[in-house]
Amino acid sequence: MWKVLVSAPYMQPVLERFVPMLRAEGILAIVPRVDERLSEEQLLSLVGDIDGAICGDDRFTRRVLESALRLKVISKWGTGIDSIDRAACAQLGIRVCNTPGAFTQPVADSVMAYVLSFARRTPWMDRRMKSGDWHKDPGVSLGECTLGIIGLGNIGQAVARRAAAFNMRILGFDVRVPPAEVLERDSIQLVDLPTLLAESDFVSLNCDLNPTSFHLINEPALSRMKPTAVLINTARGPIVDEPALVAALGDRRIAGAALDVFEVEPLPLDSPLRAMDQVLLAGHNSNSSPTAWERVHLKTIRNLLAGLKEVTR
């Protein structure tokens, strides 16, 4: 039998449904306790004799990979594979699979939920009403606002389509320029990053985490934003220099932030972000969608099986 580490936190609660399928293919599932993700040290104690892995954002570093002497395939539950050392995998002959485009719709919905929350002030009016304060917060119509989208892949384009329905002005930036027909279809005006930051009322991060996007939103970038602007990150935490963001929020150099992802996850209990009223926080959950999850469960298993069978031919 193949031994497969199943550490994807979204799959673990429903794994029993898939155990017959796995057993029929000769797979023994090893299911460790996972709190969001496995660290390098945790993986080192688990990977010695595994043939495959169905993982979340676990830290598959070179050290881990070199210790996994039988590992043939890593099947990532979801899209982002920035936590896997792909160069080391290539050198060691370990196949890496993922499920691109799996969460386009729910993540784009989440971005617009944050935009609407800040524009219409609904969370803050609710809090004040429940505390006994009859107060009218000044809101804005989305048709009066500019949305800047950093990263114009599937999710960025889906965000643009939703924003266009609200008659927003849409600016876009990506190091890989989309085809002209995509920009026209989704009403996106392509600009450079400084222009996007300076002119946007909402800045949505929808790019991958890679060497060019690490701390892309740092102190100089934040200083270019309007004092009335809001930053939205549903992509990856390290795209934002978190201490620089905390400072910008604390000094009221930007108006707010909506964050689903963080540099350290789970977000530490002592994070200053937890005490900031102008910040909306969520626990890396913008992909929430039962239909999308089910598709990803099945696709991740199929990717695993394809990889295991390929190396045994």
Coordinates of N, CA and C in Angstrom, one line a residue, residues 19-165:
V19 N -12.3 7.5 2.4 CA -11.5 6.4 2.7 C -11.7 5.2 1.9
P20 N -13.0 4.8 1.6 CA -13.2 3.6 0.7 C -12.5 3.8 -0.7
M21 N -12.6 5.0 -1.3 CA -12.0 5.3 -2.5 C -10.4 5.2 -2.4
L22 N -9.9 5.7 -1.3 CA -8.4 5.6 -1.2 C -8.0 4.2 -1.0
R23 N -8.7 3.4 -0.1 CA -8.3 2.0 0.1 C -8.4 1.2 -1.2
A24 N -9.4 1.5 -2.0 CA -9.6 0.7 -3.3 C -8.4 1.0 -4.2
E25 N -7.7 2.1 -4.0 CA -6.5 2.4 -4.8 C -5.2 2.0 -4.1
G26 N -5.4 1.3 -3.0 CA -4.2 0.9 -2.3 C -3.5 2.0 -1.4
I27 N -4.3 2.9 -0.9 CA -3.7 4.0 -0.1 C -4.1 3.9 1.3
L28 N -3.1 4.0 2.2 CA -3.3 4.1 3.6 C -3.1 5.6 4.0
A29 N -4.2 6.2 4.6 CA -4.1 7.6 5.0 C -3.6 7.7 6.4
I30 N -2.5 8.6 6.5 CA -2.0 9.0 7.8 C -2.5 10.4 8.1
V31 N -3.2 10.5 9.2 CA -3.9 11.8 9.5 C -3.4 12.4 10.8
P32 N -2.5 13.3 10.7 CA -2.0 14.0 11.9 C -2.9 15.1 12.4
R33 N -2.8 15.5 13.6 CA -3.5 16.7 14.1 C -2.9 17.9 13.5
V34 N -3.7 18.8 13.0 CA -3.2 20.0 12.3 C -3.9 21.2 12.8
D35 N -3.1 22.2 13.2 CA -3.7 23.5 13.6 C -3.3 24.5 12.5
E36 N -4.1 24.6 11.5 CA -4.0 25.5 10.4 C -3.0 24.9 9.4
R37 N -1.7 24.6 9.8 CA -0.7 24.0 8.9 C 0.4 23.4 9.8
L38 N 1.2 22.5 9.1 CA 2.2 21.8 9.8 C 3.5 22.6 9.5
S39 N 4.3 22.8 10.6 CA 5.6 23.4 10.5 C 6.6 22.5 9.9
E40 N 7.8 23.0 9.7 CA 8.9 22.2 9.2 C 9.2 21.1 10.2
E41 N 9.3 21.4 11.5 CA 9.7 20.5 12.5 C 8.6 19.4 12.6
Q42 N 7.3 19.8 12.5 CA 6.3 18.8 12.6 C 6.3 17.8 11.4
L43 N 6.6 18.3 10.2 CA 6.7 17.5 9.0 C 7.9 16.5 9.1
L44 N 9.0 17.0 9.7 CA 10.1 16.1 9.8 C 9.8 14.8 10.5
S45 N 8.9 14.9 11.5 CA 8.6 13.7 12.2 C 7.6 12.8 11.6
L46 N 7.1 13.2 10.4 CA 6.0 12.5 9.7 C 6.3 12.0 8.4
V47 N 7.3 12.5 7.7 CA 7.5 12.3 6.3 C 8.4 11.1 5.9
G48 N 9.0 10.5 6.9 CA 10.1 9.6 6.7 C 9.7 8.4 5.7
D49 N 8.5 7.9 5.8 CA 8.1 6.7 5.0 C 6.9 7.0 4.2
I50 N 6.5 8.2 3.9 CA 5.3 8.5 3.1 C 5.6 8.4 1.6
D51 N 4.6 8.0 0.9 CA 4.7 8.0 -0.6 C 4.1 9.2 -1.2
G52 N 3.2 9.8 -0.5 CA 2.5 11.0 -1.1 C 1.9 11.8 0.1
A53 N 1.4 13.0 -0.3 CA 0.9 13.9 0.7 C -0.3 14.7 0.0
I54 N -1.4 14.8 0.8 CA -2.4 15.8 0.5 C -2.3 16.9 1.5
C55 N -1.9 18.0 1.1 CA -1.5 19.0 2.1 C -2.3 20.3 1.9
G56 N -2.2 21.1 3.0 CA -2.7 22.5 2.9 C -1.5 23.4 2.7
D57 N -1.3 24.3 3.6 CA -0.1 25.3 3.5 C 1.0 24.8 4.4
D58 N 1.2 23.5 4.5 CA 2.3 23.0 5.3 C 3.7 23.3 4.7
R59 N 4.7 23.4 5.5 CA 6.0 24.0 5.2 C 6.9 22.8 4.6
F60 N 6.7 22.5 3.4 CA 7.6 21.5 2.7 C 8.8 22.2 2.2
T61 N 9.8 22.3 3.2 CA 11.1 22.9 2.9 C 12.0 21.9 2.3
R62 N 13.2 22.3 1.8 CA 14.2 21.4 1.3 C 14.5 20.4 2.3
R63 N 14.7 20.8 3.6 CA 15.1 19.9 4.6 C 14.0 18.8 4.8
V64 N 12.8 19.2 4.8 CA 11.7 18.2 4.9 C 11.7 17.3 3.7
L65 N 11.8 17.8 2.5 CA 11.8 17.0 1.3 C 12.9 16.0 1.2
E66 N 14.1 16.4 1.6 CA 15.3 15.5 1.6 C 15.1 14.4 2.7
S67 N 14.3 14.6 3.7 CA 14.0 13.6 4.7 C 13.0 12.6 4.3
A68 N 12.2 13.0 3.2 CA 11.1 12.1 2.8 C 11.6 11.2 1.7
L69 N 12.2 10.2 2.0 CA 13.0 9.4 1.1 C 12.1 8.7 0.1
R70 N 10.8 8.4 0.4 CA 9.9 7.7 -0.5 C 8.9 8.6 -1.2
L71 N 8.9 9.9 -0.9 CA 7.9 10.8 -1.3 C 7.9 11.0 -2.8
K72 N 6.8 10.7 -3.5 CA 6.7 10.8 -4.9 C 5.8 11.9 -5.4
V73 N 4.8 12.3 -4.6 CA 3.9 13.4 -5.1 C 3.3 14.1 -3.9
I74 N 3.2 15.5 -4.1 CA 2.5 16.3 -3.2 C 1.3 16.9 -3.9
S75 N 0.2 16.6 -3.4 CA -1.1 17.1 -4.0 C -1.6 18.2 -3.1
K76 N -1.5 19.4 -3.5 CA -1.9 20.6 -2.7 C -3.5 20.7 -2.8
W77 N -4.1 20.8 -1.6 CA -5.5 21.1 -1.5 C -5.7 22.6 -1.7
G78 N -6.1 23.0 -2.9 CA -6.2 24.5 -3.2 C -5.2 24.9 -4.3
T79 N -5.0 26.2 -4.4 CA -4.2 26.8 -5.4 C -2.8 27.1 -5.1
G80 N -2.6 27.8 -4.0 CA -1.3 28.4 -3.7 C -0.3 27.3 -3.3
I81 N 0.9 27.3 -3.9 CA 1.9 26.3 -3.6 C 3.2 27.0 -3.1
D82 N 3.1 28.2 -2.6 CA 4.3 29.0 -2.1 C 4.9 28.4 -0.9
S83 N 4.2 27.5 -0.2 CA 4.8 26.9 1.0 C 5.6 25.6 0.7
I84 N 5.7 25.3 -0.6 CA 6.4 24.1 -1.1 C 7.7 24.5 -1.8
D85 N 8.8 24.0 -1.5 CA 10.1 24.3 -2.2 C 10.0 23.6 -3.5
R86 N 9.5 24.2 -4.6 CA 9.4 23.6 -5.9 C 10.7 23.3 -6.5
A87 N 11.7 24.1 -6.3 CA 13.0 23.8 -6.9 C 13.6 22.5 -6.3
A88 N 13.4 22.3 -5.0 CA 13.9 21.1 -4.4 C 13.1 19.9 -4.9
C89 N 11.8 20.1 -5.0 CA 11.0 19.0 -5.6 C 11.4 18.6 -6.9
A90 N 11.7 19.5 -7.8 CA 12.2 19.2 -9.1 C 13.5 18.4 -9.1
Q91 N 14.4 18.8 -8.2 CA 15.7 18.2 -8.1 C 15.5 16.7 -7.6
L92 N 14.6 16.6 -6.7 CA 14.4 15.3 -6.0 C 13.4 14.4 -6.8
G93 N 12.8 14.9 -7.8 CA 11.8 14.1 -8.6 C 10.5 13.9 -7.9
I94 N 10.1 14.9 -7.2 CA 8.8 14.9 -6.5 C 7.8 15.7 -7.3
R95 N 6.7 15.1 -7.6 CA 5.7 15.8 -8.4 C 4.8 16.7 -7.5
V96 N 4.6 17.9 -8.0 CA 3.7 18.9 -7.2 C 2.5 19.2 -8.0
C97 N 1.3 19.0 -7.4 CA 0.0 19.3 -8.1 C -0.8 20.2 -7.3
N98 N -1.7 21.0 -7.9 CA -2.6 21.8 -7.2 C -3.9 21.9 -8.0
T99 N -4.8 22.7 -7.5 CA -6.2 22.9 -8.1 C -6.4 24.3 -8.5
P100 N -5.8 24.8 -9.5 CA -5.9 26.3 -9.9 C -7.3 26.6 -10.2
G101 N -7.7 27.9 -9.8 CA -9.0 28.4 -10.2 C -10.1 27.8 -9.3
A102 N -9.8 27.1 -8.3 CA -10.8 26.4 -7.5 C -11.7 27.3 -6.7
F103 N -11.2 28.4 -6.2 CA -11.9 29.3 -5.3 C -12.2 30.7 -5.9
T104 N -12.2 30.8 -7.2 CA -12.3 32.1 -7.8 C -13.6 32.8 -7.4
Q105 N -14.7 32.1 -7.4 CA -16.0 32.8 -7.1 C -16.1 33.2 -5.6
P106 N -15.9 32.3 -4.7 CA -16.1 32.7 -3.3 C -15.1 33.8 -2.8
V107 N -13.8 33.7 -3.4 CA -12.9 34.8 -3.0 C -13.3 36.1 -3.6
A108 N -13.8 36.1 -4.8 CA -14.2 37.4 -5.4 C -15.4 37.9 -4.7
D109 N -16.3 37.0 -4.2 CA -17.5 37.4 -3.4 C -17.0 38.1 -2.1
S110 N -16.0 37.5 -1.5 CA -15.5 38.0 -0.2 C -14.9 39.4 -0.4
V111 N -14.1 39.6 -1.5 CA -13.6 41.0 -1.8 C -14.7 42.0 -1.8
M112 N -15.8 41.7 -2.6 CA -16.9 42.6 -2.7 C -17.6 42.8 -1.4
A113 N -17.7 41.8 -0.6 CA -18.3 41.9 0.8 C -17.6 42.9 1.6
Y114 N -16.2 42.9 1.5 CA -15.4 43.9 2.2 C -15.6 45.3 1.7
V115 N -15.6 45.4 0.4 CA -15.8 46.7 -0.3 C -17.2 47.3 0.2
L116 N -18.2 46.5 0.1 CA -19.5 47.0 0.5 C -19.6 47.3 2.0
S117 N -18.9 46.5 2.8 CA -18.9 46.8 4.3 C -18.4 48.1 4.6
F118 N -17.2 48.4 4.0 CA -16.6 49.7 4.2 C -17.4 50.9 3.6
A119 N -17.8 50.7 2.3 CA -18.6 51.7 1.6 C -19.9 52.1 2.3
R120 N -20.6 51.1 2.8 CA -21.9 51.3 3.4 C -21.8 51.3 4.9
R121 N -20.7 51.0 5.5 CA -20.4 51.1 6.9 C -21.3 50.2 7.8
T122 N -21.7 49.1 7.2 CA -22.7 48.2 7.9 C -22.2 47.6 9.2
P123 N -20.9 47.1 9.3 CA -20.5 46.5 10.5 C -20.5 47.5 11.7
W124 N -20.1 48.8 11.3 CA -19.9 49.8 12.4 C -21.3 50.3 12.8
M125 N -22.2 50.5 11.9 CA -23.6 50.9 12.3 C -24.3 49.9 13.1
D126 N -24.1 48.6 12.8 CA -24.6 47.5 13.6 C -24.1 47.6 15.0
R127 N -22.8 47.7 15.2 CA -22.2 47.8 16.5 C -22.8 48.9 17.3
R128 N -22.9 50.1 16.7 CA -23.3 51.3 17.4 C -24.8 51.2 17.8
M129 N -25.6 50.6 16.9 CA -27.0 50.4 17.2 C -27.2 49.5 18.4
K130 N -26.4 48.4 18.4 CA -26.6 47.4 19.5 C -26.0 47.9 20.8
S131 N -25.2 49.0 20.7 CA -24.7 49.6 22.0 C -25.6 50.7 22.5
G132 N -26.7 51.0 21.7 CA -27.7 52.0 22.1 C -27.5 53.3 21.5
D133 N -26.6 53.4 20.5 CA -26.2 54.7 19.9 C -26.9 54.8 18.5
W134 N -27.8 55.8 18.4 CA -28.5 56.1 17.1 C -27.6 57.0 16.4
H135 N -26.9 56.5 15.4 CA -25.9 57.3 14.7 C -25.9 57.0 13.2
K136 N -25.8 58.0 12.4 CA -25.8 57.8 10.9 C -24.3 58.0 10.4
D137 N -23.7 56.8 10.1 CA -22.4 56.9 9.5 C -22.4 57.3 8.1
P138 N -21.5 58.2 7.6 CA -21.6 58.6 6.2 C -21.0 57.5 5.3
G139 N -21.9 57.0 4.4 CA -21.4 56.0 3.5 C -21.3 56.6 2.1
V140 N -20.8 55.8 1.2 CA -20.6 56.2 -0.2 C -21.2 55.1 -1.1
S141 N -21.6 55.6 -2.3 CA -22.1 54.6 -3.3 C -20.9 54.1 -4.1
L142 N -20.9 52.8 -4.4 CA -19.8 52.2 -5.1 C -19.5 52.9 -6.5
G143 N -20.6 53.4 -7.1 CA -20.4 54.1 -8.3 C -19.6 55.4 -8.2
E144 N -19.4 55.8 -7.0 CA -18.5 57.0 -6.8 C -17.1 56.6 -6.5
C145 N -16.8 55.3 -6.5 CA -15.5 54.8 -6.0 C -14.6 54.2 -7.1
T146 N -13.3 54.2 -6.9 CA -12.4 53.5 -7.7 C -11.8 52.3 -7.0
L147 N -11.8 51.1 -7.7 CA -11.3 49.9 -7.1 C -10.0 49.6 -7.9
G148 N -8.9 49.4 -7.1 CA -7.6 49.0 -7.7 C -7.4 47.5 -7.4
I149 N -7.1 46.7 -8.5 CA -6.9 45.3 -8.3 C -5.5 45.0 -8.7
I150 N -4.8 44.4 -7.8 CA -3.4 44.0 -8.0 C -3.4 42.5 -8.2
G151 N -3.1 42.1 -9.4 CA -3.2 40.7 -9.8 C -4.4 40.4 -10.6
L152 N -4.3 40.2 -11.9 CA -5.4 40.1 -12.8 C -5.6 38.7 -13.4
G153 N -5.4 37.7 -12.5 CA -5.6 36.4 -12.9 C -7.1 36.1 -12.8
N154 N -7.5 34.8 -12.6 CA -8.9 34.4 -12.5 C -9.7 35.2 -11.4
I155 N -9.1 35.3 -10.2 CA -9.8 36.0 -9.1 C -9.9 37.5 -9.4
G156 N -8.8 38.1 -9.8 CA -8.8 39.5 -10.1 C -9.8 39.9 -11.1
Q157 N -9.9 39.1 -12.2 CA -10.9 39.3 -13.2 C -12.3 39.1 -12.7
A158 N -12.5 38.1 -11.8 CA -13.9 37.9 -11.3 C -14.3 39.1 -10.3
V159 N -13.3 39.6 -9.6 CA -13.5 40.8 -8.8 C -13.9 42.0 -9.7
A160 N -13.2 42.2 -10.8 CA -13.5 43.3 -11.7 C -14.9 43.2 -12.3
R161 N -15.4 42.0 -12.6 CA -16.7 41.8 -13.2 C -17.8 42.2 -12.1
R162 N -17.5 41.8 -10.9 CA -18.5 42.2 -9.8 C -18.5 43.7 -9.6
A163 N -17.3 44.3 -9.6 CA -17.2 45.7 -9.4 C -17.8 46.5 -10.5
A164 N -17.7 46.0 -11.8 CA -18.3 46.7 -12.9 C -19.8 46.7 -12.8
A165 N -20.4 45.7 -12.2 CA -21.8 45.6 -12.0 C -22.3 46.8 -11.1

